[in-house]
PDB file of C-alpha atoms in Angstrom:
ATOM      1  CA  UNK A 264       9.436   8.326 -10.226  1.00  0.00           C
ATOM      2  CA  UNK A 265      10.811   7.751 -13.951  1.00  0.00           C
ATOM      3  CA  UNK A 266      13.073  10.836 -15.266  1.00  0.00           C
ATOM      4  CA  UNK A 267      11.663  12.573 -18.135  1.00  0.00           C
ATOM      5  CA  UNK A 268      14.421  10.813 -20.285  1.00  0.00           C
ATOM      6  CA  UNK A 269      12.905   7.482 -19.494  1.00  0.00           C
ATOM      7  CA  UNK A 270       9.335   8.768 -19.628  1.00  0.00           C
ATOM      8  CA  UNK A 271      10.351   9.832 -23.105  1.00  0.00           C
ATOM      9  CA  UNK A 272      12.009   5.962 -24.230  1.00  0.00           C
ATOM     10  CA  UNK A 273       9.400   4.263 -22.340  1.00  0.00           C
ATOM     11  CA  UNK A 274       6.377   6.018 -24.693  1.00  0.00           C
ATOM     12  CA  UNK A 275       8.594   5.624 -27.612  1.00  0.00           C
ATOM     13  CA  UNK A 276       9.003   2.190 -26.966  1.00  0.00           C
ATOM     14  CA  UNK A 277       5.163   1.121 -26.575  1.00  0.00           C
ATOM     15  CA  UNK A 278       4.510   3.480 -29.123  1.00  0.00           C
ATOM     16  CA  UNK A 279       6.487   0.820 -31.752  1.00  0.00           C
ATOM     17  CA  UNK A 280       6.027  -1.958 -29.153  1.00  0.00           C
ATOM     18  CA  UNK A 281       2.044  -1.930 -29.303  1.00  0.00           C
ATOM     19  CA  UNK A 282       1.837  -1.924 -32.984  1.00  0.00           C
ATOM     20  CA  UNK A 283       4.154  -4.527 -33.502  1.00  0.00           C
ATOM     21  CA  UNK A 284       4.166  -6.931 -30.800  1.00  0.00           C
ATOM     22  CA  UNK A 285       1.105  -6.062 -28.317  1.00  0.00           C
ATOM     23  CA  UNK A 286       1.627  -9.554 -26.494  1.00  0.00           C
ATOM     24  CA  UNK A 287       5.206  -7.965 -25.630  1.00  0.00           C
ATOM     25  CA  UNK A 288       3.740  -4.822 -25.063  1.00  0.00           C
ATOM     26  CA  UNK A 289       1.064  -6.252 -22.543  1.00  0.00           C
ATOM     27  CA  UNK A 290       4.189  -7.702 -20.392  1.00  0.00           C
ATOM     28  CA  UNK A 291       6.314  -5.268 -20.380  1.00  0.00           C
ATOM     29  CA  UNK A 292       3.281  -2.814 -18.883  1.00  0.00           C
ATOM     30  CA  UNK A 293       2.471  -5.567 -16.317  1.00  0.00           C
ATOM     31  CA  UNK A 294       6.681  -5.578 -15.404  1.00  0.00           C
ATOM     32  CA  UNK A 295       6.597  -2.081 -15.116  1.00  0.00           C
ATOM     33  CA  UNK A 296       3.686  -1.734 -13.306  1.00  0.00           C
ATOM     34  CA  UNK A 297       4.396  -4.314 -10.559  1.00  0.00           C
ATOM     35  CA  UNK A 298       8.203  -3.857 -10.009  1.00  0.00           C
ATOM     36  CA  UNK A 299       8.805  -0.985  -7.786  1.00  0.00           C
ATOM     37  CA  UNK A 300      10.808   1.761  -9.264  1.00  0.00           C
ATOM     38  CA  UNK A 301      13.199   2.149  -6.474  1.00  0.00           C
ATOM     39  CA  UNK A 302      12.511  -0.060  -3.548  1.00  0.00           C
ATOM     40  CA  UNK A 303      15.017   1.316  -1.151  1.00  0.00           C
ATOM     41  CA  UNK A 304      13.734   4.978  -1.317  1.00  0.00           C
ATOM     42  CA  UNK A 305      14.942   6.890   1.487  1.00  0.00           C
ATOM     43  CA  UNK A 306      12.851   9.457   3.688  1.00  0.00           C
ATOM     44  CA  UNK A 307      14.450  12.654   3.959  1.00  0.00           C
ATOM     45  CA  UNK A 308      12.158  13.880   6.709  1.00  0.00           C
ATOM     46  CA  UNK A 309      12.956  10.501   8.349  1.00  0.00           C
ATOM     47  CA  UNK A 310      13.238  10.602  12.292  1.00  0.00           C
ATOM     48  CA  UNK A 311      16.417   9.040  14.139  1.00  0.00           C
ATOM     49  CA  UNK A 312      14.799   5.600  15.461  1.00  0.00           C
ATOM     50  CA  UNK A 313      16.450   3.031  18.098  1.00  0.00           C
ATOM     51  CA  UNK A 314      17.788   0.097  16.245  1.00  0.00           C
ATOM     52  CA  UNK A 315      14.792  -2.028  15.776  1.00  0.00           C
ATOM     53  CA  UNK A 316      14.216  -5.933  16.038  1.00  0.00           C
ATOM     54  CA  UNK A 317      14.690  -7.893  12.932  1.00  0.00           C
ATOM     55  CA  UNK A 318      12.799 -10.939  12.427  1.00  0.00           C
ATOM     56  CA  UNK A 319      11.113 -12.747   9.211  1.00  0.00           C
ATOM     57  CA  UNK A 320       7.865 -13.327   8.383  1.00  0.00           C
ATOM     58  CA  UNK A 321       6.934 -16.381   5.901  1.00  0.00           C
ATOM     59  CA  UNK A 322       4.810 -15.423   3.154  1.00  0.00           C
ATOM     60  CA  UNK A 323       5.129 -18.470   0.569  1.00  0.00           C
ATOM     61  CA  UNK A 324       7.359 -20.944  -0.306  1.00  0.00           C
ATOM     62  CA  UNK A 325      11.081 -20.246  -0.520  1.00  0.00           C
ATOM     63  CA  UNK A 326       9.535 -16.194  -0.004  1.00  0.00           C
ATOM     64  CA  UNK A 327      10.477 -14.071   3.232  1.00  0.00           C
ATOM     65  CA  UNK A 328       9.707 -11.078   4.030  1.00  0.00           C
ATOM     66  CA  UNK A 329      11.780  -8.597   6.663  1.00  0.00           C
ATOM     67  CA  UNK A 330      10.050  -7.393   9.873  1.00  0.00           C
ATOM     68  CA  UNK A 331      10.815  -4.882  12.576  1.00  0.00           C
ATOM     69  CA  UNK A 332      10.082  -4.313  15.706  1.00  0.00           C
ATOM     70  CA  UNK A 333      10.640  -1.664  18.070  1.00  0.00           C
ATOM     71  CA  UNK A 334       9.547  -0.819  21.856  1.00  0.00           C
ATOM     72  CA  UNK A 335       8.680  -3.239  24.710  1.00  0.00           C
ATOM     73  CA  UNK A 336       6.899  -6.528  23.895  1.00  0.00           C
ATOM     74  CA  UNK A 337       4.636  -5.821  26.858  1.00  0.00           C
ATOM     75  CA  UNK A 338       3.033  -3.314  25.249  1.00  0.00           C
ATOM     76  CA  UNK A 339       0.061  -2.658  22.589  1.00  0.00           C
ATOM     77  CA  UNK A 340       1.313  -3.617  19.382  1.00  0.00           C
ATOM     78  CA  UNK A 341       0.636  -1.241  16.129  1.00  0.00           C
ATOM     79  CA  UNK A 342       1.579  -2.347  12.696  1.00  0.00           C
ATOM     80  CA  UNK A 343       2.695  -0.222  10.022  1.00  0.00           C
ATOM     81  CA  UNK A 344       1.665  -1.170   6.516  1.00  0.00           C
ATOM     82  CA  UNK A 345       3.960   1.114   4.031  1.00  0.00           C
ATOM     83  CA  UNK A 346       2.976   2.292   0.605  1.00  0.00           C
ATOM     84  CA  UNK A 347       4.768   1.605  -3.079  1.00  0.00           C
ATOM     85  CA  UNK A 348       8.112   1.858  -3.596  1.00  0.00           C
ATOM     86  CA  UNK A 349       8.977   2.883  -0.392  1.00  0.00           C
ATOM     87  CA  UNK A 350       9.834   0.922   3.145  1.00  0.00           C
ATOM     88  CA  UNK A 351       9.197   0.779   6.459  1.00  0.00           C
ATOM     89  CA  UNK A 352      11.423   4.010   6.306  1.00  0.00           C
ATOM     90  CA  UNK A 353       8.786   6.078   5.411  1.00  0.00           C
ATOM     91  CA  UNK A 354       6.676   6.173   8.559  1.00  0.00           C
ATOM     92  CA  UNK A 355       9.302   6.878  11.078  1.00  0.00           C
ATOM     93  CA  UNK A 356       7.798  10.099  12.452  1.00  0.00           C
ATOM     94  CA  UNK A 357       4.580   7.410  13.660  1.00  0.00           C
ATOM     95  CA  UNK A 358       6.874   4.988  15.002  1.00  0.00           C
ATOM     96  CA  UNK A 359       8.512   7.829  17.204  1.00  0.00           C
ATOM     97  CA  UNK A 360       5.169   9.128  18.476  1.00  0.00           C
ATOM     98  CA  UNK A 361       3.671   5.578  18.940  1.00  0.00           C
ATOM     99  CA  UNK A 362       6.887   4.674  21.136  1.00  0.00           C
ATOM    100  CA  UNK A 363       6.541   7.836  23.026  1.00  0.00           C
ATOM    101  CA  UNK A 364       2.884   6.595  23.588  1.00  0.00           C
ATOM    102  CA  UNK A 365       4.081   3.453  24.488  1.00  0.00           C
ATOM    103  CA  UNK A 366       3.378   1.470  21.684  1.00  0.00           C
ATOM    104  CA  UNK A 367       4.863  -1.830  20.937  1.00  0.00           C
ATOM    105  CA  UNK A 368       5.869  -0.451  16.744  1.00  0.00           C
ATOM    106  CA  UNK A 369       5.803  -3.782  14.142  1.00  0.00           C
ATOM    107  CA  UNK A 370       6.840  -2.918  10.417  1.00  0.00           C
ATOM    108  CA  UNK A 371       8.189  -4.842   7.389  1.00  0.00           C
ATOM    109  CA  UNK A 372       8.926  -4.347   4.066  1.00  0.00           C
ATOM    110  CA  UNK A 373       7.082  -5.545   1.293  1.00  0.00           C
ATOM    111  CA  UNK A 374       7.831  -7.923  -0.970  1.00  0.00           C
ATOM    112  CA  UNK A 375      10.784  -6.253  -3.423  1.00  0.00           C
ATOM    113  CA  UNK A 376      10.716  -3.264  -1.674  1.00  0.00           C
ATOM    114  CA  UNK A 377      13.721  -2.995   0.978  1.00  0.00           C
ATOM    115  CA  UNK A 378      15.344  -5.890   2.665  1.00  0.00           C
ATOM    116  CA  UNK A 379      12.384  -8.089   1.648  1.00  0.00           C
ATOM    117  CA  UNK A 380      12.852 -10.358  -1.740  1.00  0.00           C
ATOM    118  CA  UNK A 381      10.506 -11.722  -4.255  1.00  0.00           C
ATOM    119  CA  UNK A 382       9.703 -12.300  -8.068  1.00  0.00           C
ATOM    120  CA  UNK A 383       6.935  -9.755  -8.229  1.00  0.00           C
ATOM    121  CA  UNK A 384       5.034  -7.460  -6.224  1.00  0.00           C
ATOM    122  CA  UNK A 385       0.887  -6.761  -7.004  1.00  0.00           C
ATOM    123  CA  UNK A 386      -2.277  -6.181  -4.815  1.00  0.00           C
ATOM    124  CA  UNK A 387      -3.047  -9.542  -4.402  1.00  0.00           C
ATOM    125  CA  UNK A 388       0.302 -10.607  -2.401  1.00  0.00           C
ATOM    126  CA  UNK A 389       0.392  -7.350  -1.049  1.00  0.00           C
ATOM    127  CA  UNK A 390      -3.086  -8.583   0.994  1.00  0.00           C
ATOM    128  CA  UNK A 391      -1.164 -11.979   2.013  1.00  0.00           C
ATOM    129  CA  UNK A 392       1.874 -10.324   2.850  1.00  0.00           C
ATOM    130  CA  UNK A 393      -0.704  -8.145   5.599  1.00  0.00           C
ATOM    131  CA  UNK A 394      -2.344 -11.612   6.840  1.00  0.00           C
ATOM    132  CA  UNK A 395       1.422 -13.404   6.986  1.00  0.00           C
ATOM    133  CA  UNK A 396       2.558 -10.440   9.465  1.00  0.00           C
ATOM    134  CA  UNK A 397      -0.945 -10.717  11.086  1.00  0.00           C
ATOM    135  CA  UNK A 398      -0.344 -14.370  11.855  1.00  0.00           C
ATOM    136  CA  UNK A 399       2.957 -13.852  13.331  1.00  0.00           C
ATOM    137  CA  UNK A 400       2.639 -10.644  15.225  1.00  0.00           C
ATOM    138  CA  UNK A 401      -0.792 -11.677  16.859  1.00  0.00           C
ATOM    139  CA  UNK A 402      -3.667  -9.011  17.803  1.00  0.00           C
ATOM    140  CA  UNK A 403      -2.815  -5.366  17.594  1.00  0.00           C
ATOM    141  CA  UNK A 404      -4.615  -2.115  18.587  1.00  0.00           C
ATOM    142  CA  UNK A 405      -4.474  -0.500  15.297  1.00  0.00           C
ATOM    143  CA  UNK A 406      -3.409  -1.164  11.559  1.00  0.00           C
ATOM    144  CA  UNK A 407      -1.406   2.133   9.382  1.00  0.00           C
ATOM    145  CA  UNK A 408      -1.698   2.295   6.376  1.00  0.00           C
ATOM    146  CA  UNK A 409      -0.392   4.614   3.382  1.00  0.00           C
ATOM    147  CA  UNK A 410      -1.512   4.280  -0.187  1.00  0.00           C
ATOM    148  CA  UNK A 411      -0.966   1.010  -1.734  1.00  0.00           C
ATOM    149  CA  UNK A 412      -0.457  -0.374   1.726  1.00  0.00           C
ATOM    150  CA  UNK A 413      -4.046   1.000   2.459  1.00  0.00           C
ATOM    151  CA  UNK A 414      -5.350  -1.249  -0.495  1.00  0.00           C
ATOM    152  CA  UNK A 415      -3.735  -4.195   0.795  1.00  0.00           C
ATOM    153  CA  UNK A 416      -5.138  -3.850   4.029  1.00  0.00           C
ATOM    154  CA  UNK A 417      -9.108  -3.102   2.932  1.00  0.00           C
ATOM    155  CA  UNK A 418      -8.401  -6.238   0.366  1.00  0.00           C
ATOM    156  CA  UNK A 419      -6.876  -8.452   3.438  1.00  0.00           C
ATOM    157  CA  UNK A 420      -9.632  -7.135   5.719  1.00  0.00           C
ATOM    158  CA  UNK A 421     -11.986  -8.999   3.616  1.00  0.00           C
ATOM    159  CA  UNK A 422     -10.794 -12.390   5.535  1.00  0.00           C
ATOM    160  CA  UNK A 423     -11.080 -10.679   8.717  1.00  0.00           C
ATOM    161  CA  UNK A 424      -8.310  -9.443  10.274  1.00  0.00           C
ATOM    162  CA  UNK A 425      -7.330  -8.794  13.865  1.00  0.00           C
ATOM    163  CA  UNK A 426      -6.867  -5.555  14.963  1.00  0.00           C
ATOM    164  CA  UNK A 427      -9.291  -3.116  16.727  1.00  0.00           C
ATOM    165  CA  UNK A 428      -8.516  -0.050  14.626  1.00  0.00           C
ATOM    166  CA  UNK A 429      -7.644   1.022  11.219  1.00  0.00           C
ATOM    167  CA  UNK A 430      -5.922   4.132  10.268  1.00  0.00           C
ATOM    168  CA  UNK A 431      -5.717   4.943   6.422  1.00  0.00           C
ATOM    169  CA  UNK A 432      -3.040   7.747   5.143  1.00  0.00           C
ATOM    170  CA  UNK A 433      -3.921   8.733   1.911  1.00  0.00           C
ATOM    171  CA  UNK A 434      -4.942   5.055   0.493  1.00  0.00           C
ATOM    172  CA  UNK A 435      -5.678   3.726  -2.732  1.00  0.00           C
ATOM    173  CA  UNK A 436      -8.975   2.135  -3.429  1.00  0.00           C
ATOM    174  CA  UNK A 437      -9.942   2.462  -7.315  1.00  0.00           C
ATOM    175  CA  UNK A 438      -7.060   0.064  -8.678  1.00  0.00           C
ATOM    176  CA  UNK A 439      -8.647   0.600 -12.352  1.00  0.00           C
ATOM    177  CA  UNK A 440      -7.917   4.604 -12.101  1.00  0.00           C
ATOM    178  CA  UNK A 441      -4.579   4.090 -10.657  1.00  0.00           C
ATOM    179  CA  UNK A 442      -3.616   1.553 -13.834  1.00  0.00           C
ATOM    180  CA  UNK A 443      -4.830   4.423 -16.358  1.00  0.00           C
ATOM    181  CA  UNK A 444      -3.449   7.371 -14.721  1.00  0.00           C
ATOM    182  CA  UNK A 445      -0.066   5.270 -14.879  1.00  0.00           C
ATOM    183  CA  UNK A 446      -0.590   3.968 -18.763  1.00  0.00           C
ATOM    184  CA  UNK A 447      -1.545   7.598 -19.276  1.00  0.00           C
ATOM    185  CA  UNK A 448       1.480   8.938 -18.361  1.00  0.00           C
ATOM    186  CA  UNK A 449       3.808   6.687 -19.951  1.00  0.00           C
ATOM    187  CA  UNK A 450       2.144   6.428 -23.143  1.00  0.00           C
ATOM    188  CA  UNK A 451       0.501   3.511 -22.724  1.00  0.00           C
ATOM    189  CA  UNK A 452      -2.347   2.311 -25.038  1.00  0.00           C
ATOM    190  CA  UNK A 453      -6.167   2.060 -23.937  1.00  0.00           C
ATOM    191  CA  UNK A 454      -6.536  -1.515 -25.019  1.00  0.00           C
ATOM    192  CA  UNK A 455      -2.830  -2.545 -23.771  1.00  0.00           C
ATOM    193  CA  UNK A 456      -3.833  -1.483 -20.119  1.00  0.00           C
ATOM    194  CA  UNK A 457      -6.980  -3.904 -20.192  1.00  0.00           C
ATOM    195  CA  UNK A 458      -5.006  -6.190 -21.276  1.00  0.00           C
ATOM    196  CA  UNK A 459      -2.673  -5.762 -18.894  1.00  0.00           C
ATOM    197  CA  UNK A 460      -4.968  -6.100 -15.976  1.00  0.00           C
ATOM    198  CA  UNK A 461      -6.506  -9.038 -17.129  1.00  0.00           C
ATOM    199  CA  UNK A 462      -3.372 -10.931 -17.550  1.00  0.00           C
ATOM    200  CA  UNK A 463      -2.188  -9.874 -13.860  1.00  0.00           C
ATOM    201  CA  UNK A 464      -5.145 -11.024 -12.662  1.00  0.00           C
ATOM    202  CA  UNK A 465      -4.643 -14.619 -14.467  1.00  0.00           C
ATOM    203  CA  UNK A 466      -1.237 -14.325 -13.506  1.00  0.00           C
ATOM    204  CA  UNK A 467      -1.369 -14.593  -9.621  1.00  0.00           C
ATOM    205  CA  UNK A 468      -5.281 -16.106 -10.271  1.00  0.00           C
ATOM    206  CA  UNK A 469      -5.353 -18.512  -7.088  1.00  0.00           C
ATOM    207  CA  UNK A 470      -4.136 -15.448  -4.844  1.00  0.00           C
ATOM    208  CA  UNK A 471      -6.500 -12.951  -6.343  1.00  0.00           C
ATOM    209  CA  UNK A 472      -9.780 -15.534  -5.868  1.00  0.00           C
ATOM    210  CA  UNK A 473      -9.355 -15.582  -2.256  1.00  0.00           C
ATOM    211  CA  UNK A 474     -10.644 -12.213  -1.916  1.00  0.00           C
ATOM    212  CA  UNK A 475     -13.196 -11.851  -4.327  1.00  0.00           C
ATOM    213  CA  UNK A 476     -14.293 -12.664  -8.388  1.00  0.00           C
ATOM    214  CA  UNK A 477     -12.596  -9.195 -10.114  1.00  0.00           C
ATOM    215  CA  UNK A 478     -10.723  -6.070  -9.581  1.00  0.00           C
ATOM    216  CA  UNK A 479     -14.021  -4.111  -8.149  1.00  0.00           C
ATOM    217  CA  UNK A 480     -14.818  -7.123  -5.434  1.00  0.00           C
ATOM    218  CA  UNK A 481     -11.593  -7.588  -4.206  1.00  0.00           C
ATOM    219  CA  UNK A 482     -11.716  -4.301  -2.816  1.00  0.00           C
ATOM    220  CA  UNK A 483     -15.406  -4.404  -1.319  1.00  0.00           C
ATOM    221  CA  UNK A 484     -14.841  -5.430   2.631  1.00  0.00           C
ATOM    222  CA  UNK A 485     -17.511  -6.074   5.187  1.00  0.00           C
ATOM    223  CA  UNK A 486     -14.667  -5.794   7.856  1.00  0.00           C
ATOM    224  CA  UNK A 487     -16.157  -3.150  10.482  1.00  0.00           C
ATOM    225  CA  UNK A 488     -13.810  -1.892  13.197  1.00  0.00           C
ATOM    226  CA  UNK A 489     -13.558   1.911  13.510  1.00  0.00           C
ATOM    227  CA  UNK A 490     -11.086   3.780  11.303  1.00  0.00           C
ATOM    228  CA  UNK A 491      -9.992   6.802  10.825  1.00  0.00           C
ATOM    229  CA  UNK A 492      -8.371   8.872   6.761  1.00  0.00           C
ATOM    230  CA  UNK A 493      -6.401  11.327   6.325  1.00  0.00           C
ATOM    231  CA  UNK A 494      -5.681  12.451   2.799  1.00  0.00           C
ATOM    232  CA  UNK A 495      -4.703  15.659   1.426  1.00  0.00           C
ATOM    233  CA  UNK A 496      -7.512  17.669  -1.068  1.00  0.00           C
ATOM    234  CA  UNK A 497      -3.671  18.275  -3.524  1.00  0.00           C
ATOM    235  CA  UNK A 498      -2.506  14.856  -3.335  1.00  0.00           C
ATOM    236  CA  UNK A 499      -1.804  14.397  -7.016  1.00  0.00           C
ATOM    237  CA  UNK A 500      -0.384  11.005  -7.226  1.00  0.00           C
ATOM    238  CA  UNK A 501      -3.905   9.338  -5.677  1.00  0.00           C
ATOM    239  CA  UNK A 502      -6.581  11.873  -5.573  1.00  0.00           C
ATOM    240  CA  UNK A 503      -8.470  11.945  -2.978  1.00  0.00           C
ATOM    241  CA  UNK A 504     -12.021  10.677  -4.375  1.00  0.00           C
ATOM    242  CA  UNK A 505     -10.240   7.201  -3.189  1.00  0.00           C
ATOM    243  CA  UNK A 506     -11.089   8.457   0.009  1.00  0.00           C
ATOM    244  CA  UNK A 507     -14.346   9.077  -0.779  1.00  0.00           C
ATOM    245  CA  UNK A 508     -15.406   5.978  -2.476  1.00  0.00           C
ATOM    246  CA  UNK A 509     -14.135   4.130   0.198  1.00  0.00           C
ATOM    247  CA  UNK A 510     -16.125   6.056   2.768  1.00  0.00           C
ATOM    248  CA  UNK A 511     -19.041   5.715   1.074  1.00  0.00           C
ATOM    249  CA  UNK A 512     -18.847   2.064   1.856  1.00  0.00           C
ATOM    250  CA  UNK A 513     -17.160   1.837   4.721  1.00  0.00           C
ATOM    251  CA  UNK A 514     -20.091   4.724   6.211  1.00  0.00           C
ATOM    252  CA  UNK A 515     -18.477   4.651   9.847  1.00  0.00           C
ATOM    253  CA  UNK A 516     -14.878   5.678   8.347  1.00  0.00           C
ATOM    254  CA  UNK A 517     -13.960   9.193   9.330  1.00  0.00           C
ATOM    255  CA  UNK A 518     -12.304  11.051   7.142  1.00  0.00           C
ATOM    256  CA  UNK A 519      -9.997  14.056   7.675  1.00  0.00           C
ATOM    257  CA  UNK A 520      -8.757  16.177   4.697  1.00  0.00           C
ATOM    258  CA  UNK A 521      -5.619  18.082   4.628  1.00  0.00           C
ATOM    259  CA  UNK A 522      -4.314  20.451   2.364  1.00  0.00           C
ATOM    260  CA  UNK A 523      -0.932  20.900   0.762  1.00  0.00           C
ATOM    261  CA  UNK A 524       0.631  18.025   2.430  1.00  0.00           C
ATOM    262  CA  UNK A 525       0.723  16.062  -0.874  1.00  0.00           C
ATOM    263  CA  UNK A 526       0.885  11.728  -0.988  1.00  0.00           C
ATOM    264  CA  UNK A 527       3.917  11.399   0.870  1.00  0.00           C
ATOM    265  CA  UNK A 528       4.573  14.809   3.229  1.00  0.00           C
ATOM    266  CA  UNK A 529       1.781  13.291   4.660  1.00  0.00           C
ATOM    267  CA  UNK A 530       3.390  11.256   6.739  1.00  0.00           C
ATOM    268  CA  UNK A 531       5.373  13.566   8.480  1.00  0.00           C
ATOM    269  CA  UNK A 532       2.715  15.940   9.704  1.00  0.00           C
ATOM    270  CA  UNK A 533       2.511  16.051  13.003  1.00  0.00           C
ATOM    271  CA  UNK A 534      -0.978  17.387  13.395  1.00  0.00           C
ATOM    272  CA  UNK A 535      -1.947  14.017  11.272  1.00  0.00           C
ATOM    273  CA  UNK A 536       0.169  11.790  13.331  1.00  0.00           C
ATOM    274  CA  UNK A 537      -0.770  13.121  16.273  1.00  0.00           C
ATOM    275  CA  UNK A 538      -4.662  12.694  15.275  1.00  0.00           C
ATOM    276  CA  UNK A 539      -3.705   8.756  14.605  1.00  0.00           C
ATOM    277  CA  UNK A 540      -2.265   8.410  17.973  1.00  0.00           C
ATOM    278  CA  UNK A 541      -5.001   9.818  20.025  1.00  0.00           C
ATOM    279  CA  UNK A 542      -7.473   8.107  17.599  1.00  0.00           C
ATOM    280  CA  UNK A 543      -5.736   4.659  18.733  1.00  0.00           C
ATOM    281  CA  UNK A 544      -6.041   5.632  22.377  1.00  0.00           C
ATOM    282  CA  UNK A 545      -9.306   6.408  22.520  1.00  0.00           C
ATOM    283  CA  UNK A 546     -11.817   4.280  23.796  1.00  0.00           C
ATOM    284  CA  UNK A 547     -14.460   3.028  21.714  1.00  0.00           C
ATOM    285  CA  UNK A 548     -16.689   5.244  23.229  1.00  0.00           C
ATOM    286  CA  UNK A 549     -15.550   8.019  22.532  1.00  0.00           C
ATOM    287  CA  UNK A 550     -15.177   7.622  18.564  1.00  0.00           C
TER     288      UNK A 550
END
């Protein structure tokens, strides 16, 4: 998150910015809203975890990202999907309980967040980045997914993916409310937000078409495998009407409020992560 000292320069900038030089100003919202604030965030509630497998994963051209791997490659693979501006890091307390389960545990880092490089970071290679560690890693039992992460996945789902399960922690599915809340807080200008979105859309335009025509299509999937939210009724960062919305599409989705867990405590609830792992062990008929 920005200090309140750089909350304060940032509005002052696009204040003088977007009066004077709104091409400049239309940028420098599109940098700021697609380069992570601090990539290598660590978890404080973080649980000790065995030294895990490294191995890449091509995404594009001259692009890799990291991958992990933990437990034994026998065993029923899960993959972890993390959310902005974290890592992999972040959902350790599910990669403990899914190796107690005996869970094969596959993670990565996303592109400029972590160990994992790249130019920029938005939704649309966020959604390739979930298909490039889908075509290495193979079929797994479930996808989990937090926030951003949880947008990636629903926009990769919509050229199928293969997995039997998804799990969704808190995700994000109205990309429009997420760019105003943001522009809102740092000052940003109505007119320079639109602007913004439509030049990150023309920016990464032959990533963004494989999934659908605009910002609202991208995110509406006719993948179908059961799947199971959790997101808490206080989470103030992405309220949880994202939930919602996405349930009323997806009309088989369960979803599971909490309260007072917040967008990133979430994670380290037990009674949620607990409620993921049995969900991934149960057989389809009993969902």
């Amino acid at each position: 998150m920005h200090s309140t000292l750089q909350i304060k320069l940032i509005r002052l900038y696009f204040w003088i910015v977007s009066r004077i030089a709104p091409k400049l100003a239309v940028y420098s919202a599109h940098r700021l809203f697609h380069y992570p604030i601090n990539s290598k965030r660590k978890n404080r509630n973080a649980v000790p975890l065995p030294a895990p497998e490294l191995f890449t994963i091509a995404l594009y051209e001259g692009i890799e990202l990291q991958g992990y791997r933990w437990g034994e490659k026998e065993h029923p693979k899960v993959l972890l999907v993390h959310g902005w501006s974290t890592t992999s890091q972040s959902m350790t307390h599910f990669t403990d309980a899914l190796l107690k389960a005996h869970y094969q545990v596959i993670s990565y880092d996303a592109l400029r967040h972590g160990d994992s490089h790249g130019s920029f970071s938005d939704l649309a290679s966020w959604a390739d980045s979930v298909r490039a560690v889908m075509d290495e890693v193979g079929e797994v039992e479930c996808i989990i997914a937090h926030s951003f992460g949880g947008a990636a996945v629903t926009v990769a789902s919509k050229l199928g993916l293969e997995t039997k399960k998804l799990a969704l922690i808190a995700p994000i599915h109205d990309i429009a409310s997420v760019a105003n809340d943001f522009a809102k807080r740092l000052g940003i200008p109505h007119h320079i937000v639109e602007a913004m979105r439509t030049y990150t859309w023309h920016h990464n335009q032959t990533h963004f078409e494989k999934y659908g025509k605009n910002w609202q299509d991208i995110l509406n999937s006719p993948f179908h495998v059961p799947t199971l939210i959790y997101h808490d009724t206080q989470d103030k960062e992405i309220p949880i009407f994202h939930s919602e919305h996405l349930c009323q599409k997806w009309t088989w989705a369960e979803l599971r409020p909490t309260t007072g867990l917040g967008h990133r405590t979430i994670l380290d609830d037990n009674s949620v992560v607990e409620g993921v792992v049995k969900f991934i062990q149960a057989s389809k008929g009993h969902l």
